[in-house]
Amino acid sequence: MSDLPEFTIRVDQNPYLPAGAREMHAIVSVEAASAGPPVRAQAPRRGPGAEIIIVDTSGSMSYGGKLVAAKRAARAAVKALRDGVHFAVVGGANQPRMIYPQGERLVRAGDRTRRGALVAIGRLDAAGGTAIGSWLRLAGRLFEGHRDAVRHAILLTDGKNQHESAAELDAALRHCADAFVCDARGVGTDWDVAELRKITSVLLGGFLDVPDPADLESDFLSMTRDAMGKEVADVALRVWTPQHARLRFVKQMVPLVEDLTGRRSESGRQTGDYPTGAWGTEEREYHLCVEVPPGDVGRQMRAAWVKIVVPAAGEEPERELAHGSVLAEWTEDEGKSTRINGRVAHHTGQSELADAIREGLEARREGDEDTATTRLGRAVVLAQRVGNEQIAGLLDRVVDVVDPETGTVRLKRGVSKADEMSLDTRSVRTVRTRHGDREANEGGG
């Protein structure tokens, strides 16, 4: 029996195109479930894991109880590590430093090493500046000897990357891309949303705001438990398209909106691989848009063939875990060709929602109130349409809604920075709602 999760793929689409049309949209849902029941009531077998906890120890962390809360959070993460997982704790300032263990290495989690890490975390102090790229480079070096493991890092910061250039951070991200997955948290309100978004986008993780340091402990615990549940690393979404077709975009839609189009690596004739990181028992959804040569009425073709693969590594051969097809058929039946698949519509709306919020907040910061009002008003309409109640609530803190149907709003004055950052940060976190499922079923597929 395979020790990898069991993957399944479901494709939601309206395969019918009007005569002469070229563009086909589909939502690819990928689900992974643990392979087989636990043996003798023991926990499911997991592959090797490697975890690095990176805590900002710059001088600003000494204010507002942030360092005290960060220590509690790091301790909670260490306690949640599975026995046998290799780990380290890193402090970040102008330069990174090993908090535990001593020397640039990972150690295996066990009673002794956990106790040692907890003591070392207790000695953390705050001084210096912020150079996140150097922290990530150290993590990359530490992971180098653990390429067979599920590699995950937690990054906590309270400030902007002020003590190295943007070019240095970008170079570090290029160096670390595909080396490990990184989830990030920004505590307080002095960090840069766009900066953490870029970091986690490249490193295939997620990021969130933590306005209250007291919430860090539960957040670190949740991230670590999720990482400990991952069973396979470096999974790729492979997409084949026919000759003369063009894959316009590949976007992850659930749990986060993330455009993967630019992450393509060629993997064969007419195929490209898109990285998805590590997987445990979970479900993710992807939006594909394929431009195909128009066909004759009545002709059916495969517009794309989607696979989940684990690339070859060392002596281990490549493994295909699941596959599914995106179809296209040309018709003169207007009823068929104009039917909108509900799940495609739902995720198109969520992608537009994220864009509208980002553009609206950017315009607001630049003093362009007309554009900010228009884009945030559009976001109000879209949040209602896709059933994203959390985003609707966050928008209410930034605008006064006059008419939710038309998106007529007024910008609020005196909006707190924390509320603005929460809306910006959470705009890319999508939801699967019953509303969207119902539309998918009613819209056909």
XYZ file of C-alpha atoms in Angstrom:
445
model
C 0.000 0.000 0.000
C 1.251 3.487 -0.851
C 2.308 5.646 2.060
C 1.296 8.751 0.078
C -2.111 10.390 0.437
C -4.793 9.239 -1.972
C -5.465 12.082 -4.413
C -8.594 12.641 -6.467
C -9.355 15.301 -9.073
C -12.751 16.745 -9.943
C -13.283 19.143 -12.867
C -16.168 21.644 -12.889
C -16.863 23.390 -16.178
C -19.372 24.023 -18.937
C -17.673 22.168 -21.819
C -19.852 23.763 -24.509
C -18.512 26.618 -26.616
C -20.364 28.580 -29.288
C -19.120 28.202 -32.854
C -15.822 30.030 -33.301
C -15.153 30.489 -29.554
C -11.705 29.704 -28.157
C -11.650 30.265 -24.377
C -12.413 27.483 -21.914
C -12.541 27.931 -18.124
C -12.535 25.123 -15.565
C -12.216 24.686 -11.815
C -9.996 21.761 -10.833
C -10.634 20.533 -7.289
C -7.846 18.387 -5.845
C -8.498 16.381 -2.681
C -5.942 14.412 -0.678
C -6.866 11.855 1.981
C -4.585 9.755 4.177
C -3.892 6.414 2.546
C -5.653 3.653 4.442
C -6.794 3.378 8.072
C -4.363 3.730 10.987
C -2.573 0.503 11.830
C -3.466 -0.897 15.286
C -5.051 2.381 16.317
C -1.734 4.166 15.916
C -1.366 7.568 14.266
C -1.122 7.528 10.454
C 2.373 7.019 9.161
C 4.103 10.283 8.259
C 7.160 10.884 6.162
C 10.192 12.766 7.465
C 9.606 16.366 8.446
C 11.747 19.448 9.019
C 10.529 22.604 10.775
C 12.230 25.963 11.395
C 10.733 28.637 13.644
C 12.020 32.120 12.777
C 11.285 34.798 15.372
C 11.940 38.492 14.741
C 14.216 39.689 17.564
C 14.736 43.252 16.309
C 14.588 46.071 18.838
C 10.962 46.955 18.131
C 9.858 43.521 19.376
C 10.611 44.668 22.939
C 7.561 46.983 22.887
C 3.917 46.164 23.480
C 4.534 42.706 24.874
C 5.459 41.339 21.449
C 8.631 39.488 22.441
C 6.990 37.906 25.480
C 4.118 36.730 23.290
C 6.525 35.516 20.602
C 8.371 33.402 23.180
C 5.118 31.786 24.280
C 4.207 31.147 20.650
C 7.590 29.625 19.787
C 7.394 27.356 22.845
C 3.929 26.195 21.788
C 5.256 25.380 18.323
C 8.177 23.376 19.723
C 5.874 21.395 22.008
C 3.655 20.528 19.013
C 6.488 18.987 16.984
C 6.197 15.270 16.260
C 8.897 13.024 17.654
C 11.588 12.560 15.036
C 10.964 15.772 13.118
C 14.160 17.753 12.586
C 13.886 21.339 13.781
C 15.618 24.572 14.722
C 14.734 27.953 16.219
C 16.237 31.048 14.571
C 16.293 34.636 15.817
C 16.190 37.370 13.195
C 17.642 40.880 13.353
C 20.283 42.549 11.131
C 21.635 39.023 10.816
C 20.046 35.717 11.775
C 21.384 33.693 14.672
C 20.838 30.141 15.810
C 18.796 30.093 19.001
C 18.602 26.306 19.130
C 20.587 24.191 18.500
C 24.059 25.708 18.464
C 25.676 25.646 15.035
C 23.931 25.652 11.663
C 22.065 22.363 11.833
C 18.708 20.812 12.624
C 18.182 18.366 15.481
C 15.663 15.586 15.895
C 12.677 16.403 18.105
C 12.489 14.431 21.333
C 12.069 15.105 25.042
C 15.663 16.256 25.500
C 15.847 18.548 22.460
C 12.432 20.064 23.149
C 13.543 20.939 26.698
C 16.731 22.475 25.326
C 14.798 24.551 22.804
C 12.329 25.790 25.430
C 15.191 26.978 27.652
C 16.936 28.692 24.719
C 13.718 30.440 23.656
C 13.394 31.817 27.181
C 16.712 33.635 26.727
C 15.599 35.529 23.599
C 16.167 39.272 23.715
C 15.362 42.074 21.281
C 17.967 44.310 19.614
C 18.943 45.390 16.129
C 17.128 45.779 12.832
C 15.269 43.706 10.250
C 16.869 41.844 7.306
C 14.384 39.118 6.382
C 16.245 37.903 3.303
C 19.216 36.854 5.430
C 16.872 34.950 7.759
C 15.398 33.037 4.827
C 18.841 32.232 3.415
C 19.824 30.658 6.740
C 16.645 28.579 6.690
C 17.501 27.459 3.169
C 20.946 26.314 4.287
C 19.494 24.434 7.250
C 17.016 22.586 5.011
C 19.660 21.551 2.464
C 20.382 18.221 4.110
C 16.701 17.322 4.381
C 15.457 17.333 0.794
C 13.475 14.124 1.395
C 11.456 15.764 4.186
C 8.368 17.939 4.260
C 10.135 21.274 4.825
C 8.215 24.084 6.535
C 9.141 27.362 8.188
C 7.204 29.797 10.357
C 8.271 33.425 10.014
C 7.214 36.091 12.515
C 7.996 39.780 12.088
C 6.718 43.079 13.448
C 8.439 45.422 10.997
C 9.495 46.244 7.489
C 12.591 44.833 5.835
C 14.582 48.021 6.428
C 18.126 46.725 6.857
C 18.664 45.140 3.474
C 17.637 46.291 0.004
C 14.586 45.103 -1.910
C 17.011 43.544 -4.405
C 18.662 41.539 -1.609
C 15.295 40.219 -0.428
C 14.299 39.320 -3.987
C 17.587 37.470 -4.486
C 17.036 35.532 -1.261
C 13.537 34.581 -2.377
C 14.805 33.335 -5.729
C 17.421 31.285 -3.893
C 14.830 29.770 -1.520
C 12.018 29.198 -4.029
C 10.942 25.529 -4.027
C 13.368 24.791 -1.139
C 10.704 25.029 1.583
C 7.212 26.298 2.341
C 6.959 29.351 4.577
C 3.941 30.672 6.470
C 4.340 34.198 7.836
C 2.692 36.305 10.491
C 2.859 40.044 10.985
C 2.339 41.167 14.585
C 1.275 44.708 15.375
C 0.770 47.294 12.631
C 4.259 48.374 11.556
C 4.994 45.597 9.077
C 4.412 45.700 5.309
C 1.496 43.674 3.914
C 2.885 43.685 0.363
C 6.243 42.431 1.639
C 4.839 39.411 3.480
C 2.500 38.712 0.565
C 5.508 38.552 -1.774
C 7.490 36.312 0.576
C 4.721 33.787 1.084
C 3.725 33.882 -2.575
C 7.198 32.796 -3.656
C 7.482 30.264 -0.823
C 3.982 28.807 -1.369
C 2.693 29.655 2.098
C 0.098 31.917 3.628
C 0.287 35.024 5.769
C -1.965 36.726 8.273
C -2.068 39.788 10.458
C -1.967 39.346 14.236
C -2.878 42.764 15.666
C -2.943 41.455 19.240
C 0.287 39.694 20.324
C -1.749 37.580 22.740
C -3.131 35.683 19.723
C 0.287 34.513 18.544
C 0.412 31.401 20.709
C -2.744 29.806 19.300
C -1.742 30.855 15.793
C 1.722 29.235 16.024
C 0.166 26.113 17.488
C -2.286 25.893 14.590
C 0.429 26.396 11.960
C 2.677 23.770 13.523
C -0.083 21.199 13.836
C -0.990 21.784 10.210
C 2.654 21.331 9.172
C 2.903 18.135 11.215
C -0.079 16.776 9.263
C 1.653 17.096 5.889
C 2.522 13.753 4.337
C 4.179 14.474 1.016
C 6.421 17.339 -0.142
C 6.960 19.004 -3.506
C 3.718 18.022 -5.221
C 3.223 19.502 -8.700
C 0.126 20.283 -10.734
C 0.971 19.154 -14.273
C -1.043 20.517 -17.181
C -0.936 19.223 -20.756
C -2.513 21.266 -23.548
C -2.922 20.300 -27.215
C -0.886 21.750 -30.051
C -1.702 25.363 -30.899
C -3.493 25.808 -27.557
C -2.359 28.350 -24.959
C -2.740 28.034 -21.213
C -3.648 31.609 -20.315
C -3.466 31.210 -16.552
C -3.401 28.799 -13.625
C -4.588 30.231 -10.322
C -4.973 28.576 -6.946
C -8.343 29.711 -5.591
C -8.781 27.761 -2.331
C -7.571 28.264 0.344
C -5.786 31.355 -1.045
C -5.914 33.265 -4.307
C -2.446 32.746 -5.771
C -1.514 33.173 -9.427
C 0.784 30.270 -10.350
C 1.032 31.119 -14.057
C 4.554 32.507 -13.821
C 5.783 29.523 -11.784
C 5.543 27.092 -14.711
C 8.465 24.764 -15.410
C 8.454 22.757 -18.626
C 8.127 19.039 -17.907
C 7.665 17.513 -21.339
C 6.167 18.006 -24.754
C 3.212 20.379 -24.318
C 3.242 19.963 -20.513
C 4.195 22.279 -17.683
C 4.437 21.779 -13.919
C 3.150 24.251 -11.331
C 4.442 23.890 -7.735
C 1.880 23.363 -4.982
C 4.150 22.591 -2.017
C 3.423 19.974 0.642
C 0.104 18.194 1.167
C -1.687 16.450 3.995
C -5.384 15.635 4.234
C -6.913 18.675 2.551
C -8.607 20.067 -0.543
C -7.493 22.868 -2.848
C -9.060 24.372 -5.947
C -7.468 25.766 -9.106
C -8.862 27.924 -11.903
C -7.544 27.102 -15.384
C -8.152 29.140 -18.516
C -7.162 27.527 -21.827
C -7.320 29.130 -25.255
C -7.863 26.451 -27.906
C -8.128 26.572 -31.713
C -11.835 26.775 -32.632
C -13.328 23.501 -33.871
C -16.234 22.457 -36.034
C -19.714 22.287 -34.528
C -20.180 18.902 -32.860
C -16.472 18.304 -32.383
C -15.264 17.431 -28.884
C -11.653 17.719 -27.785
C -9.546 17.562 -24.646
C -8.611 21.163 -23.926
C -6.295 20.199 -21.047
C -5.183 17.125 -19.153
C -4.433 17.815 -15.501
C -2.354 15.555 -13.274
C -1.033 15.563 -9.728
C 2.542 14.272 -9.682
C 5.394 13.835 -7.254
C 8.533 14.548 -9.317
C 11.411 12.089 -9.343
C 13.913 12.573 -6.537
C 17.127 10.617 -6.153
C 16.352 6.962 -6.761
C 12.607 7.523 -6.378
C 10.801 7.625 -9.732
C 8.154 10.174 -10.612
C 4.690 9.202 -9.391
C 1.347 10.216 -10.866
C -1.294 10.404 -8.138
C -4.438 11.548 -9.968
C -5.626 12.996 -13.270
C -8.618 14.674 -14.862
C -9.639 16.206 -18.194
C -10.894 19.610 -19.267
C -13.117 19.151 -22.327
C -14.357 21.442 -25.064
C -17.221 20.872 -27.481
C -18.554 23.337 -30.018
C -22.319 23.685 -30.396
C -24.958 25.839 -32.062
C -27.282 25.280 -29.099
C -27.332 28.668 -27.399
C -28.829 27.191 -24.237
C -25.806 24.933 -23.801
C -23.100 27.427 -24.749
C -24.390 30.293 -22.585
C -24.804 28.225 -19.424
C -22.394 29.531 -16.772
C -20.861 26.940 -14.496
C -21.545 28.057 -10.934
C -18.148 27.158 -9.516
C -16.319 28.967 -12.313
C -18.477 32.045 -11.681
C -17.925 31.804 -7.924
C -14.140 31.720 -8.175
C -13.996 34.357 -10.884
C -15.849 36.576 -8.418
C -13.428 35.763 -5.588
C -10.427 36.592 -7.761
C -11.992 39.897 -8.792
C -12.849 40.597 -5.148
C -9.204 40.271 -4.091
C -8.116 42.582 -6.913
C -10.780 45.185 -6.103
C -9.763 45.336 -2.435
C -6.065 45.608 -3.199
C -6.606 48.326 -5.806
C -9.083 50.201 -3.612
C -6.821 50.249 -0.570
C -3.827 51.275 -2.655
C -5.812 54.181 -4.129
C -6.957 55.158 -0.635
C -3.377 55.269 0.634
C -2.388 57.422 -2.348
C -5.232 59.876 -1.713
C -7.225 58.929 -4.850
C -10.627 58.857 -3.158
C -12.660 58.457 -6.363
C -10.846 55.274 -7.413
C -10.846 53.970 -3.836
C -14.612 54.511 -3.535
C -15.303 52.818 -6.883
C -13.099 49.780 -6.281
C -14.139 49.223 -2.654
C -17.778 49.642 -3.701
C -17.241 46.930 -6.285
C -15.695 44.772 -3.551
C -18.862 45.156 -1.448
C -20.954 43.819 -4.351
C -18.584 40.908 -4.990
C -18.292 39.918 -1.309
C -22.060 39.613 -1.156
C -22.208 37.737 -4.463
C -19.648 35.067 -3.492
C -20.896 34.784 0.090
C -17.656 35.875 1.771
C -19.100 37.140 5.037
C -15.733 37.731 6.710
C -14.613 40.098 3.963
C -17.999 41.822 3.977
C -17.560 42.482 7.707
C -14.034 43.839 7.214
C -15.234 46.122 4.408
C -17.825 47.546 6.804
C -14.936 48.856 8.930
C -13.458 50.760 5.993
C -16.536 52.051 4.111
C -20.090 53.054 4.919
C -22.328 50.995 2.645
C -25.147 53.067 1.172
C -26.465 50.449 -1.285
C -24.914 46.951 -1.286
C -26.648 46.001 -4.538
C -25.067 48.793 -6.586
C -21.884 49.108 -4.548
C -22.570 52.664 -3.496
C -20.275 53.420 -0.553
C -18.596 56.287 1.284
C -15.058 56.060 2.584
C -14.921 56.151 6.362
C -12.695 58.668 8.086
C -10.364 57.693 10.865
C -10.059 54.047 9.855
C -7.577 52.254 12.101
C -4.422 50.913 10.499
C -5.179 47.492 11.993
C -8.572 47.335 10.238
C -7.072 48.379 6.904
C -4.288 45.800 7.223
C -6.759 43.049 8.157
C -8.824 43.733 5.046
C -5.726 43.846 2.841
C -4.249 40.689 4.359
C -7.410 38.588 4.300
C -8.610 39.642 0.850
C -6.816 36.661 -0.735
C -8.209 34.110 1.723
C -11.138 32.578 -0.075
C -14.011 30.486 1.164
C -15.868 27.470 -0.105
C -19.480 28.275 0.633
C -22.700 26.327 0.254
C -23.786 29.249 -1.879
C -20.969 28.482 -4.321
C -21.632 24.734 -4.246
C -25.294 25.291 -4.960
C -24.485 27.533 -7.913
C -22.090 24.905 -9.257
C -24.758 22.222 -9.109
C -27.393 24.439 -10.657
C -25.030 25.754 -13.329
C -24.188 22.354 -14.723
C -20.774 20.924 -15.267
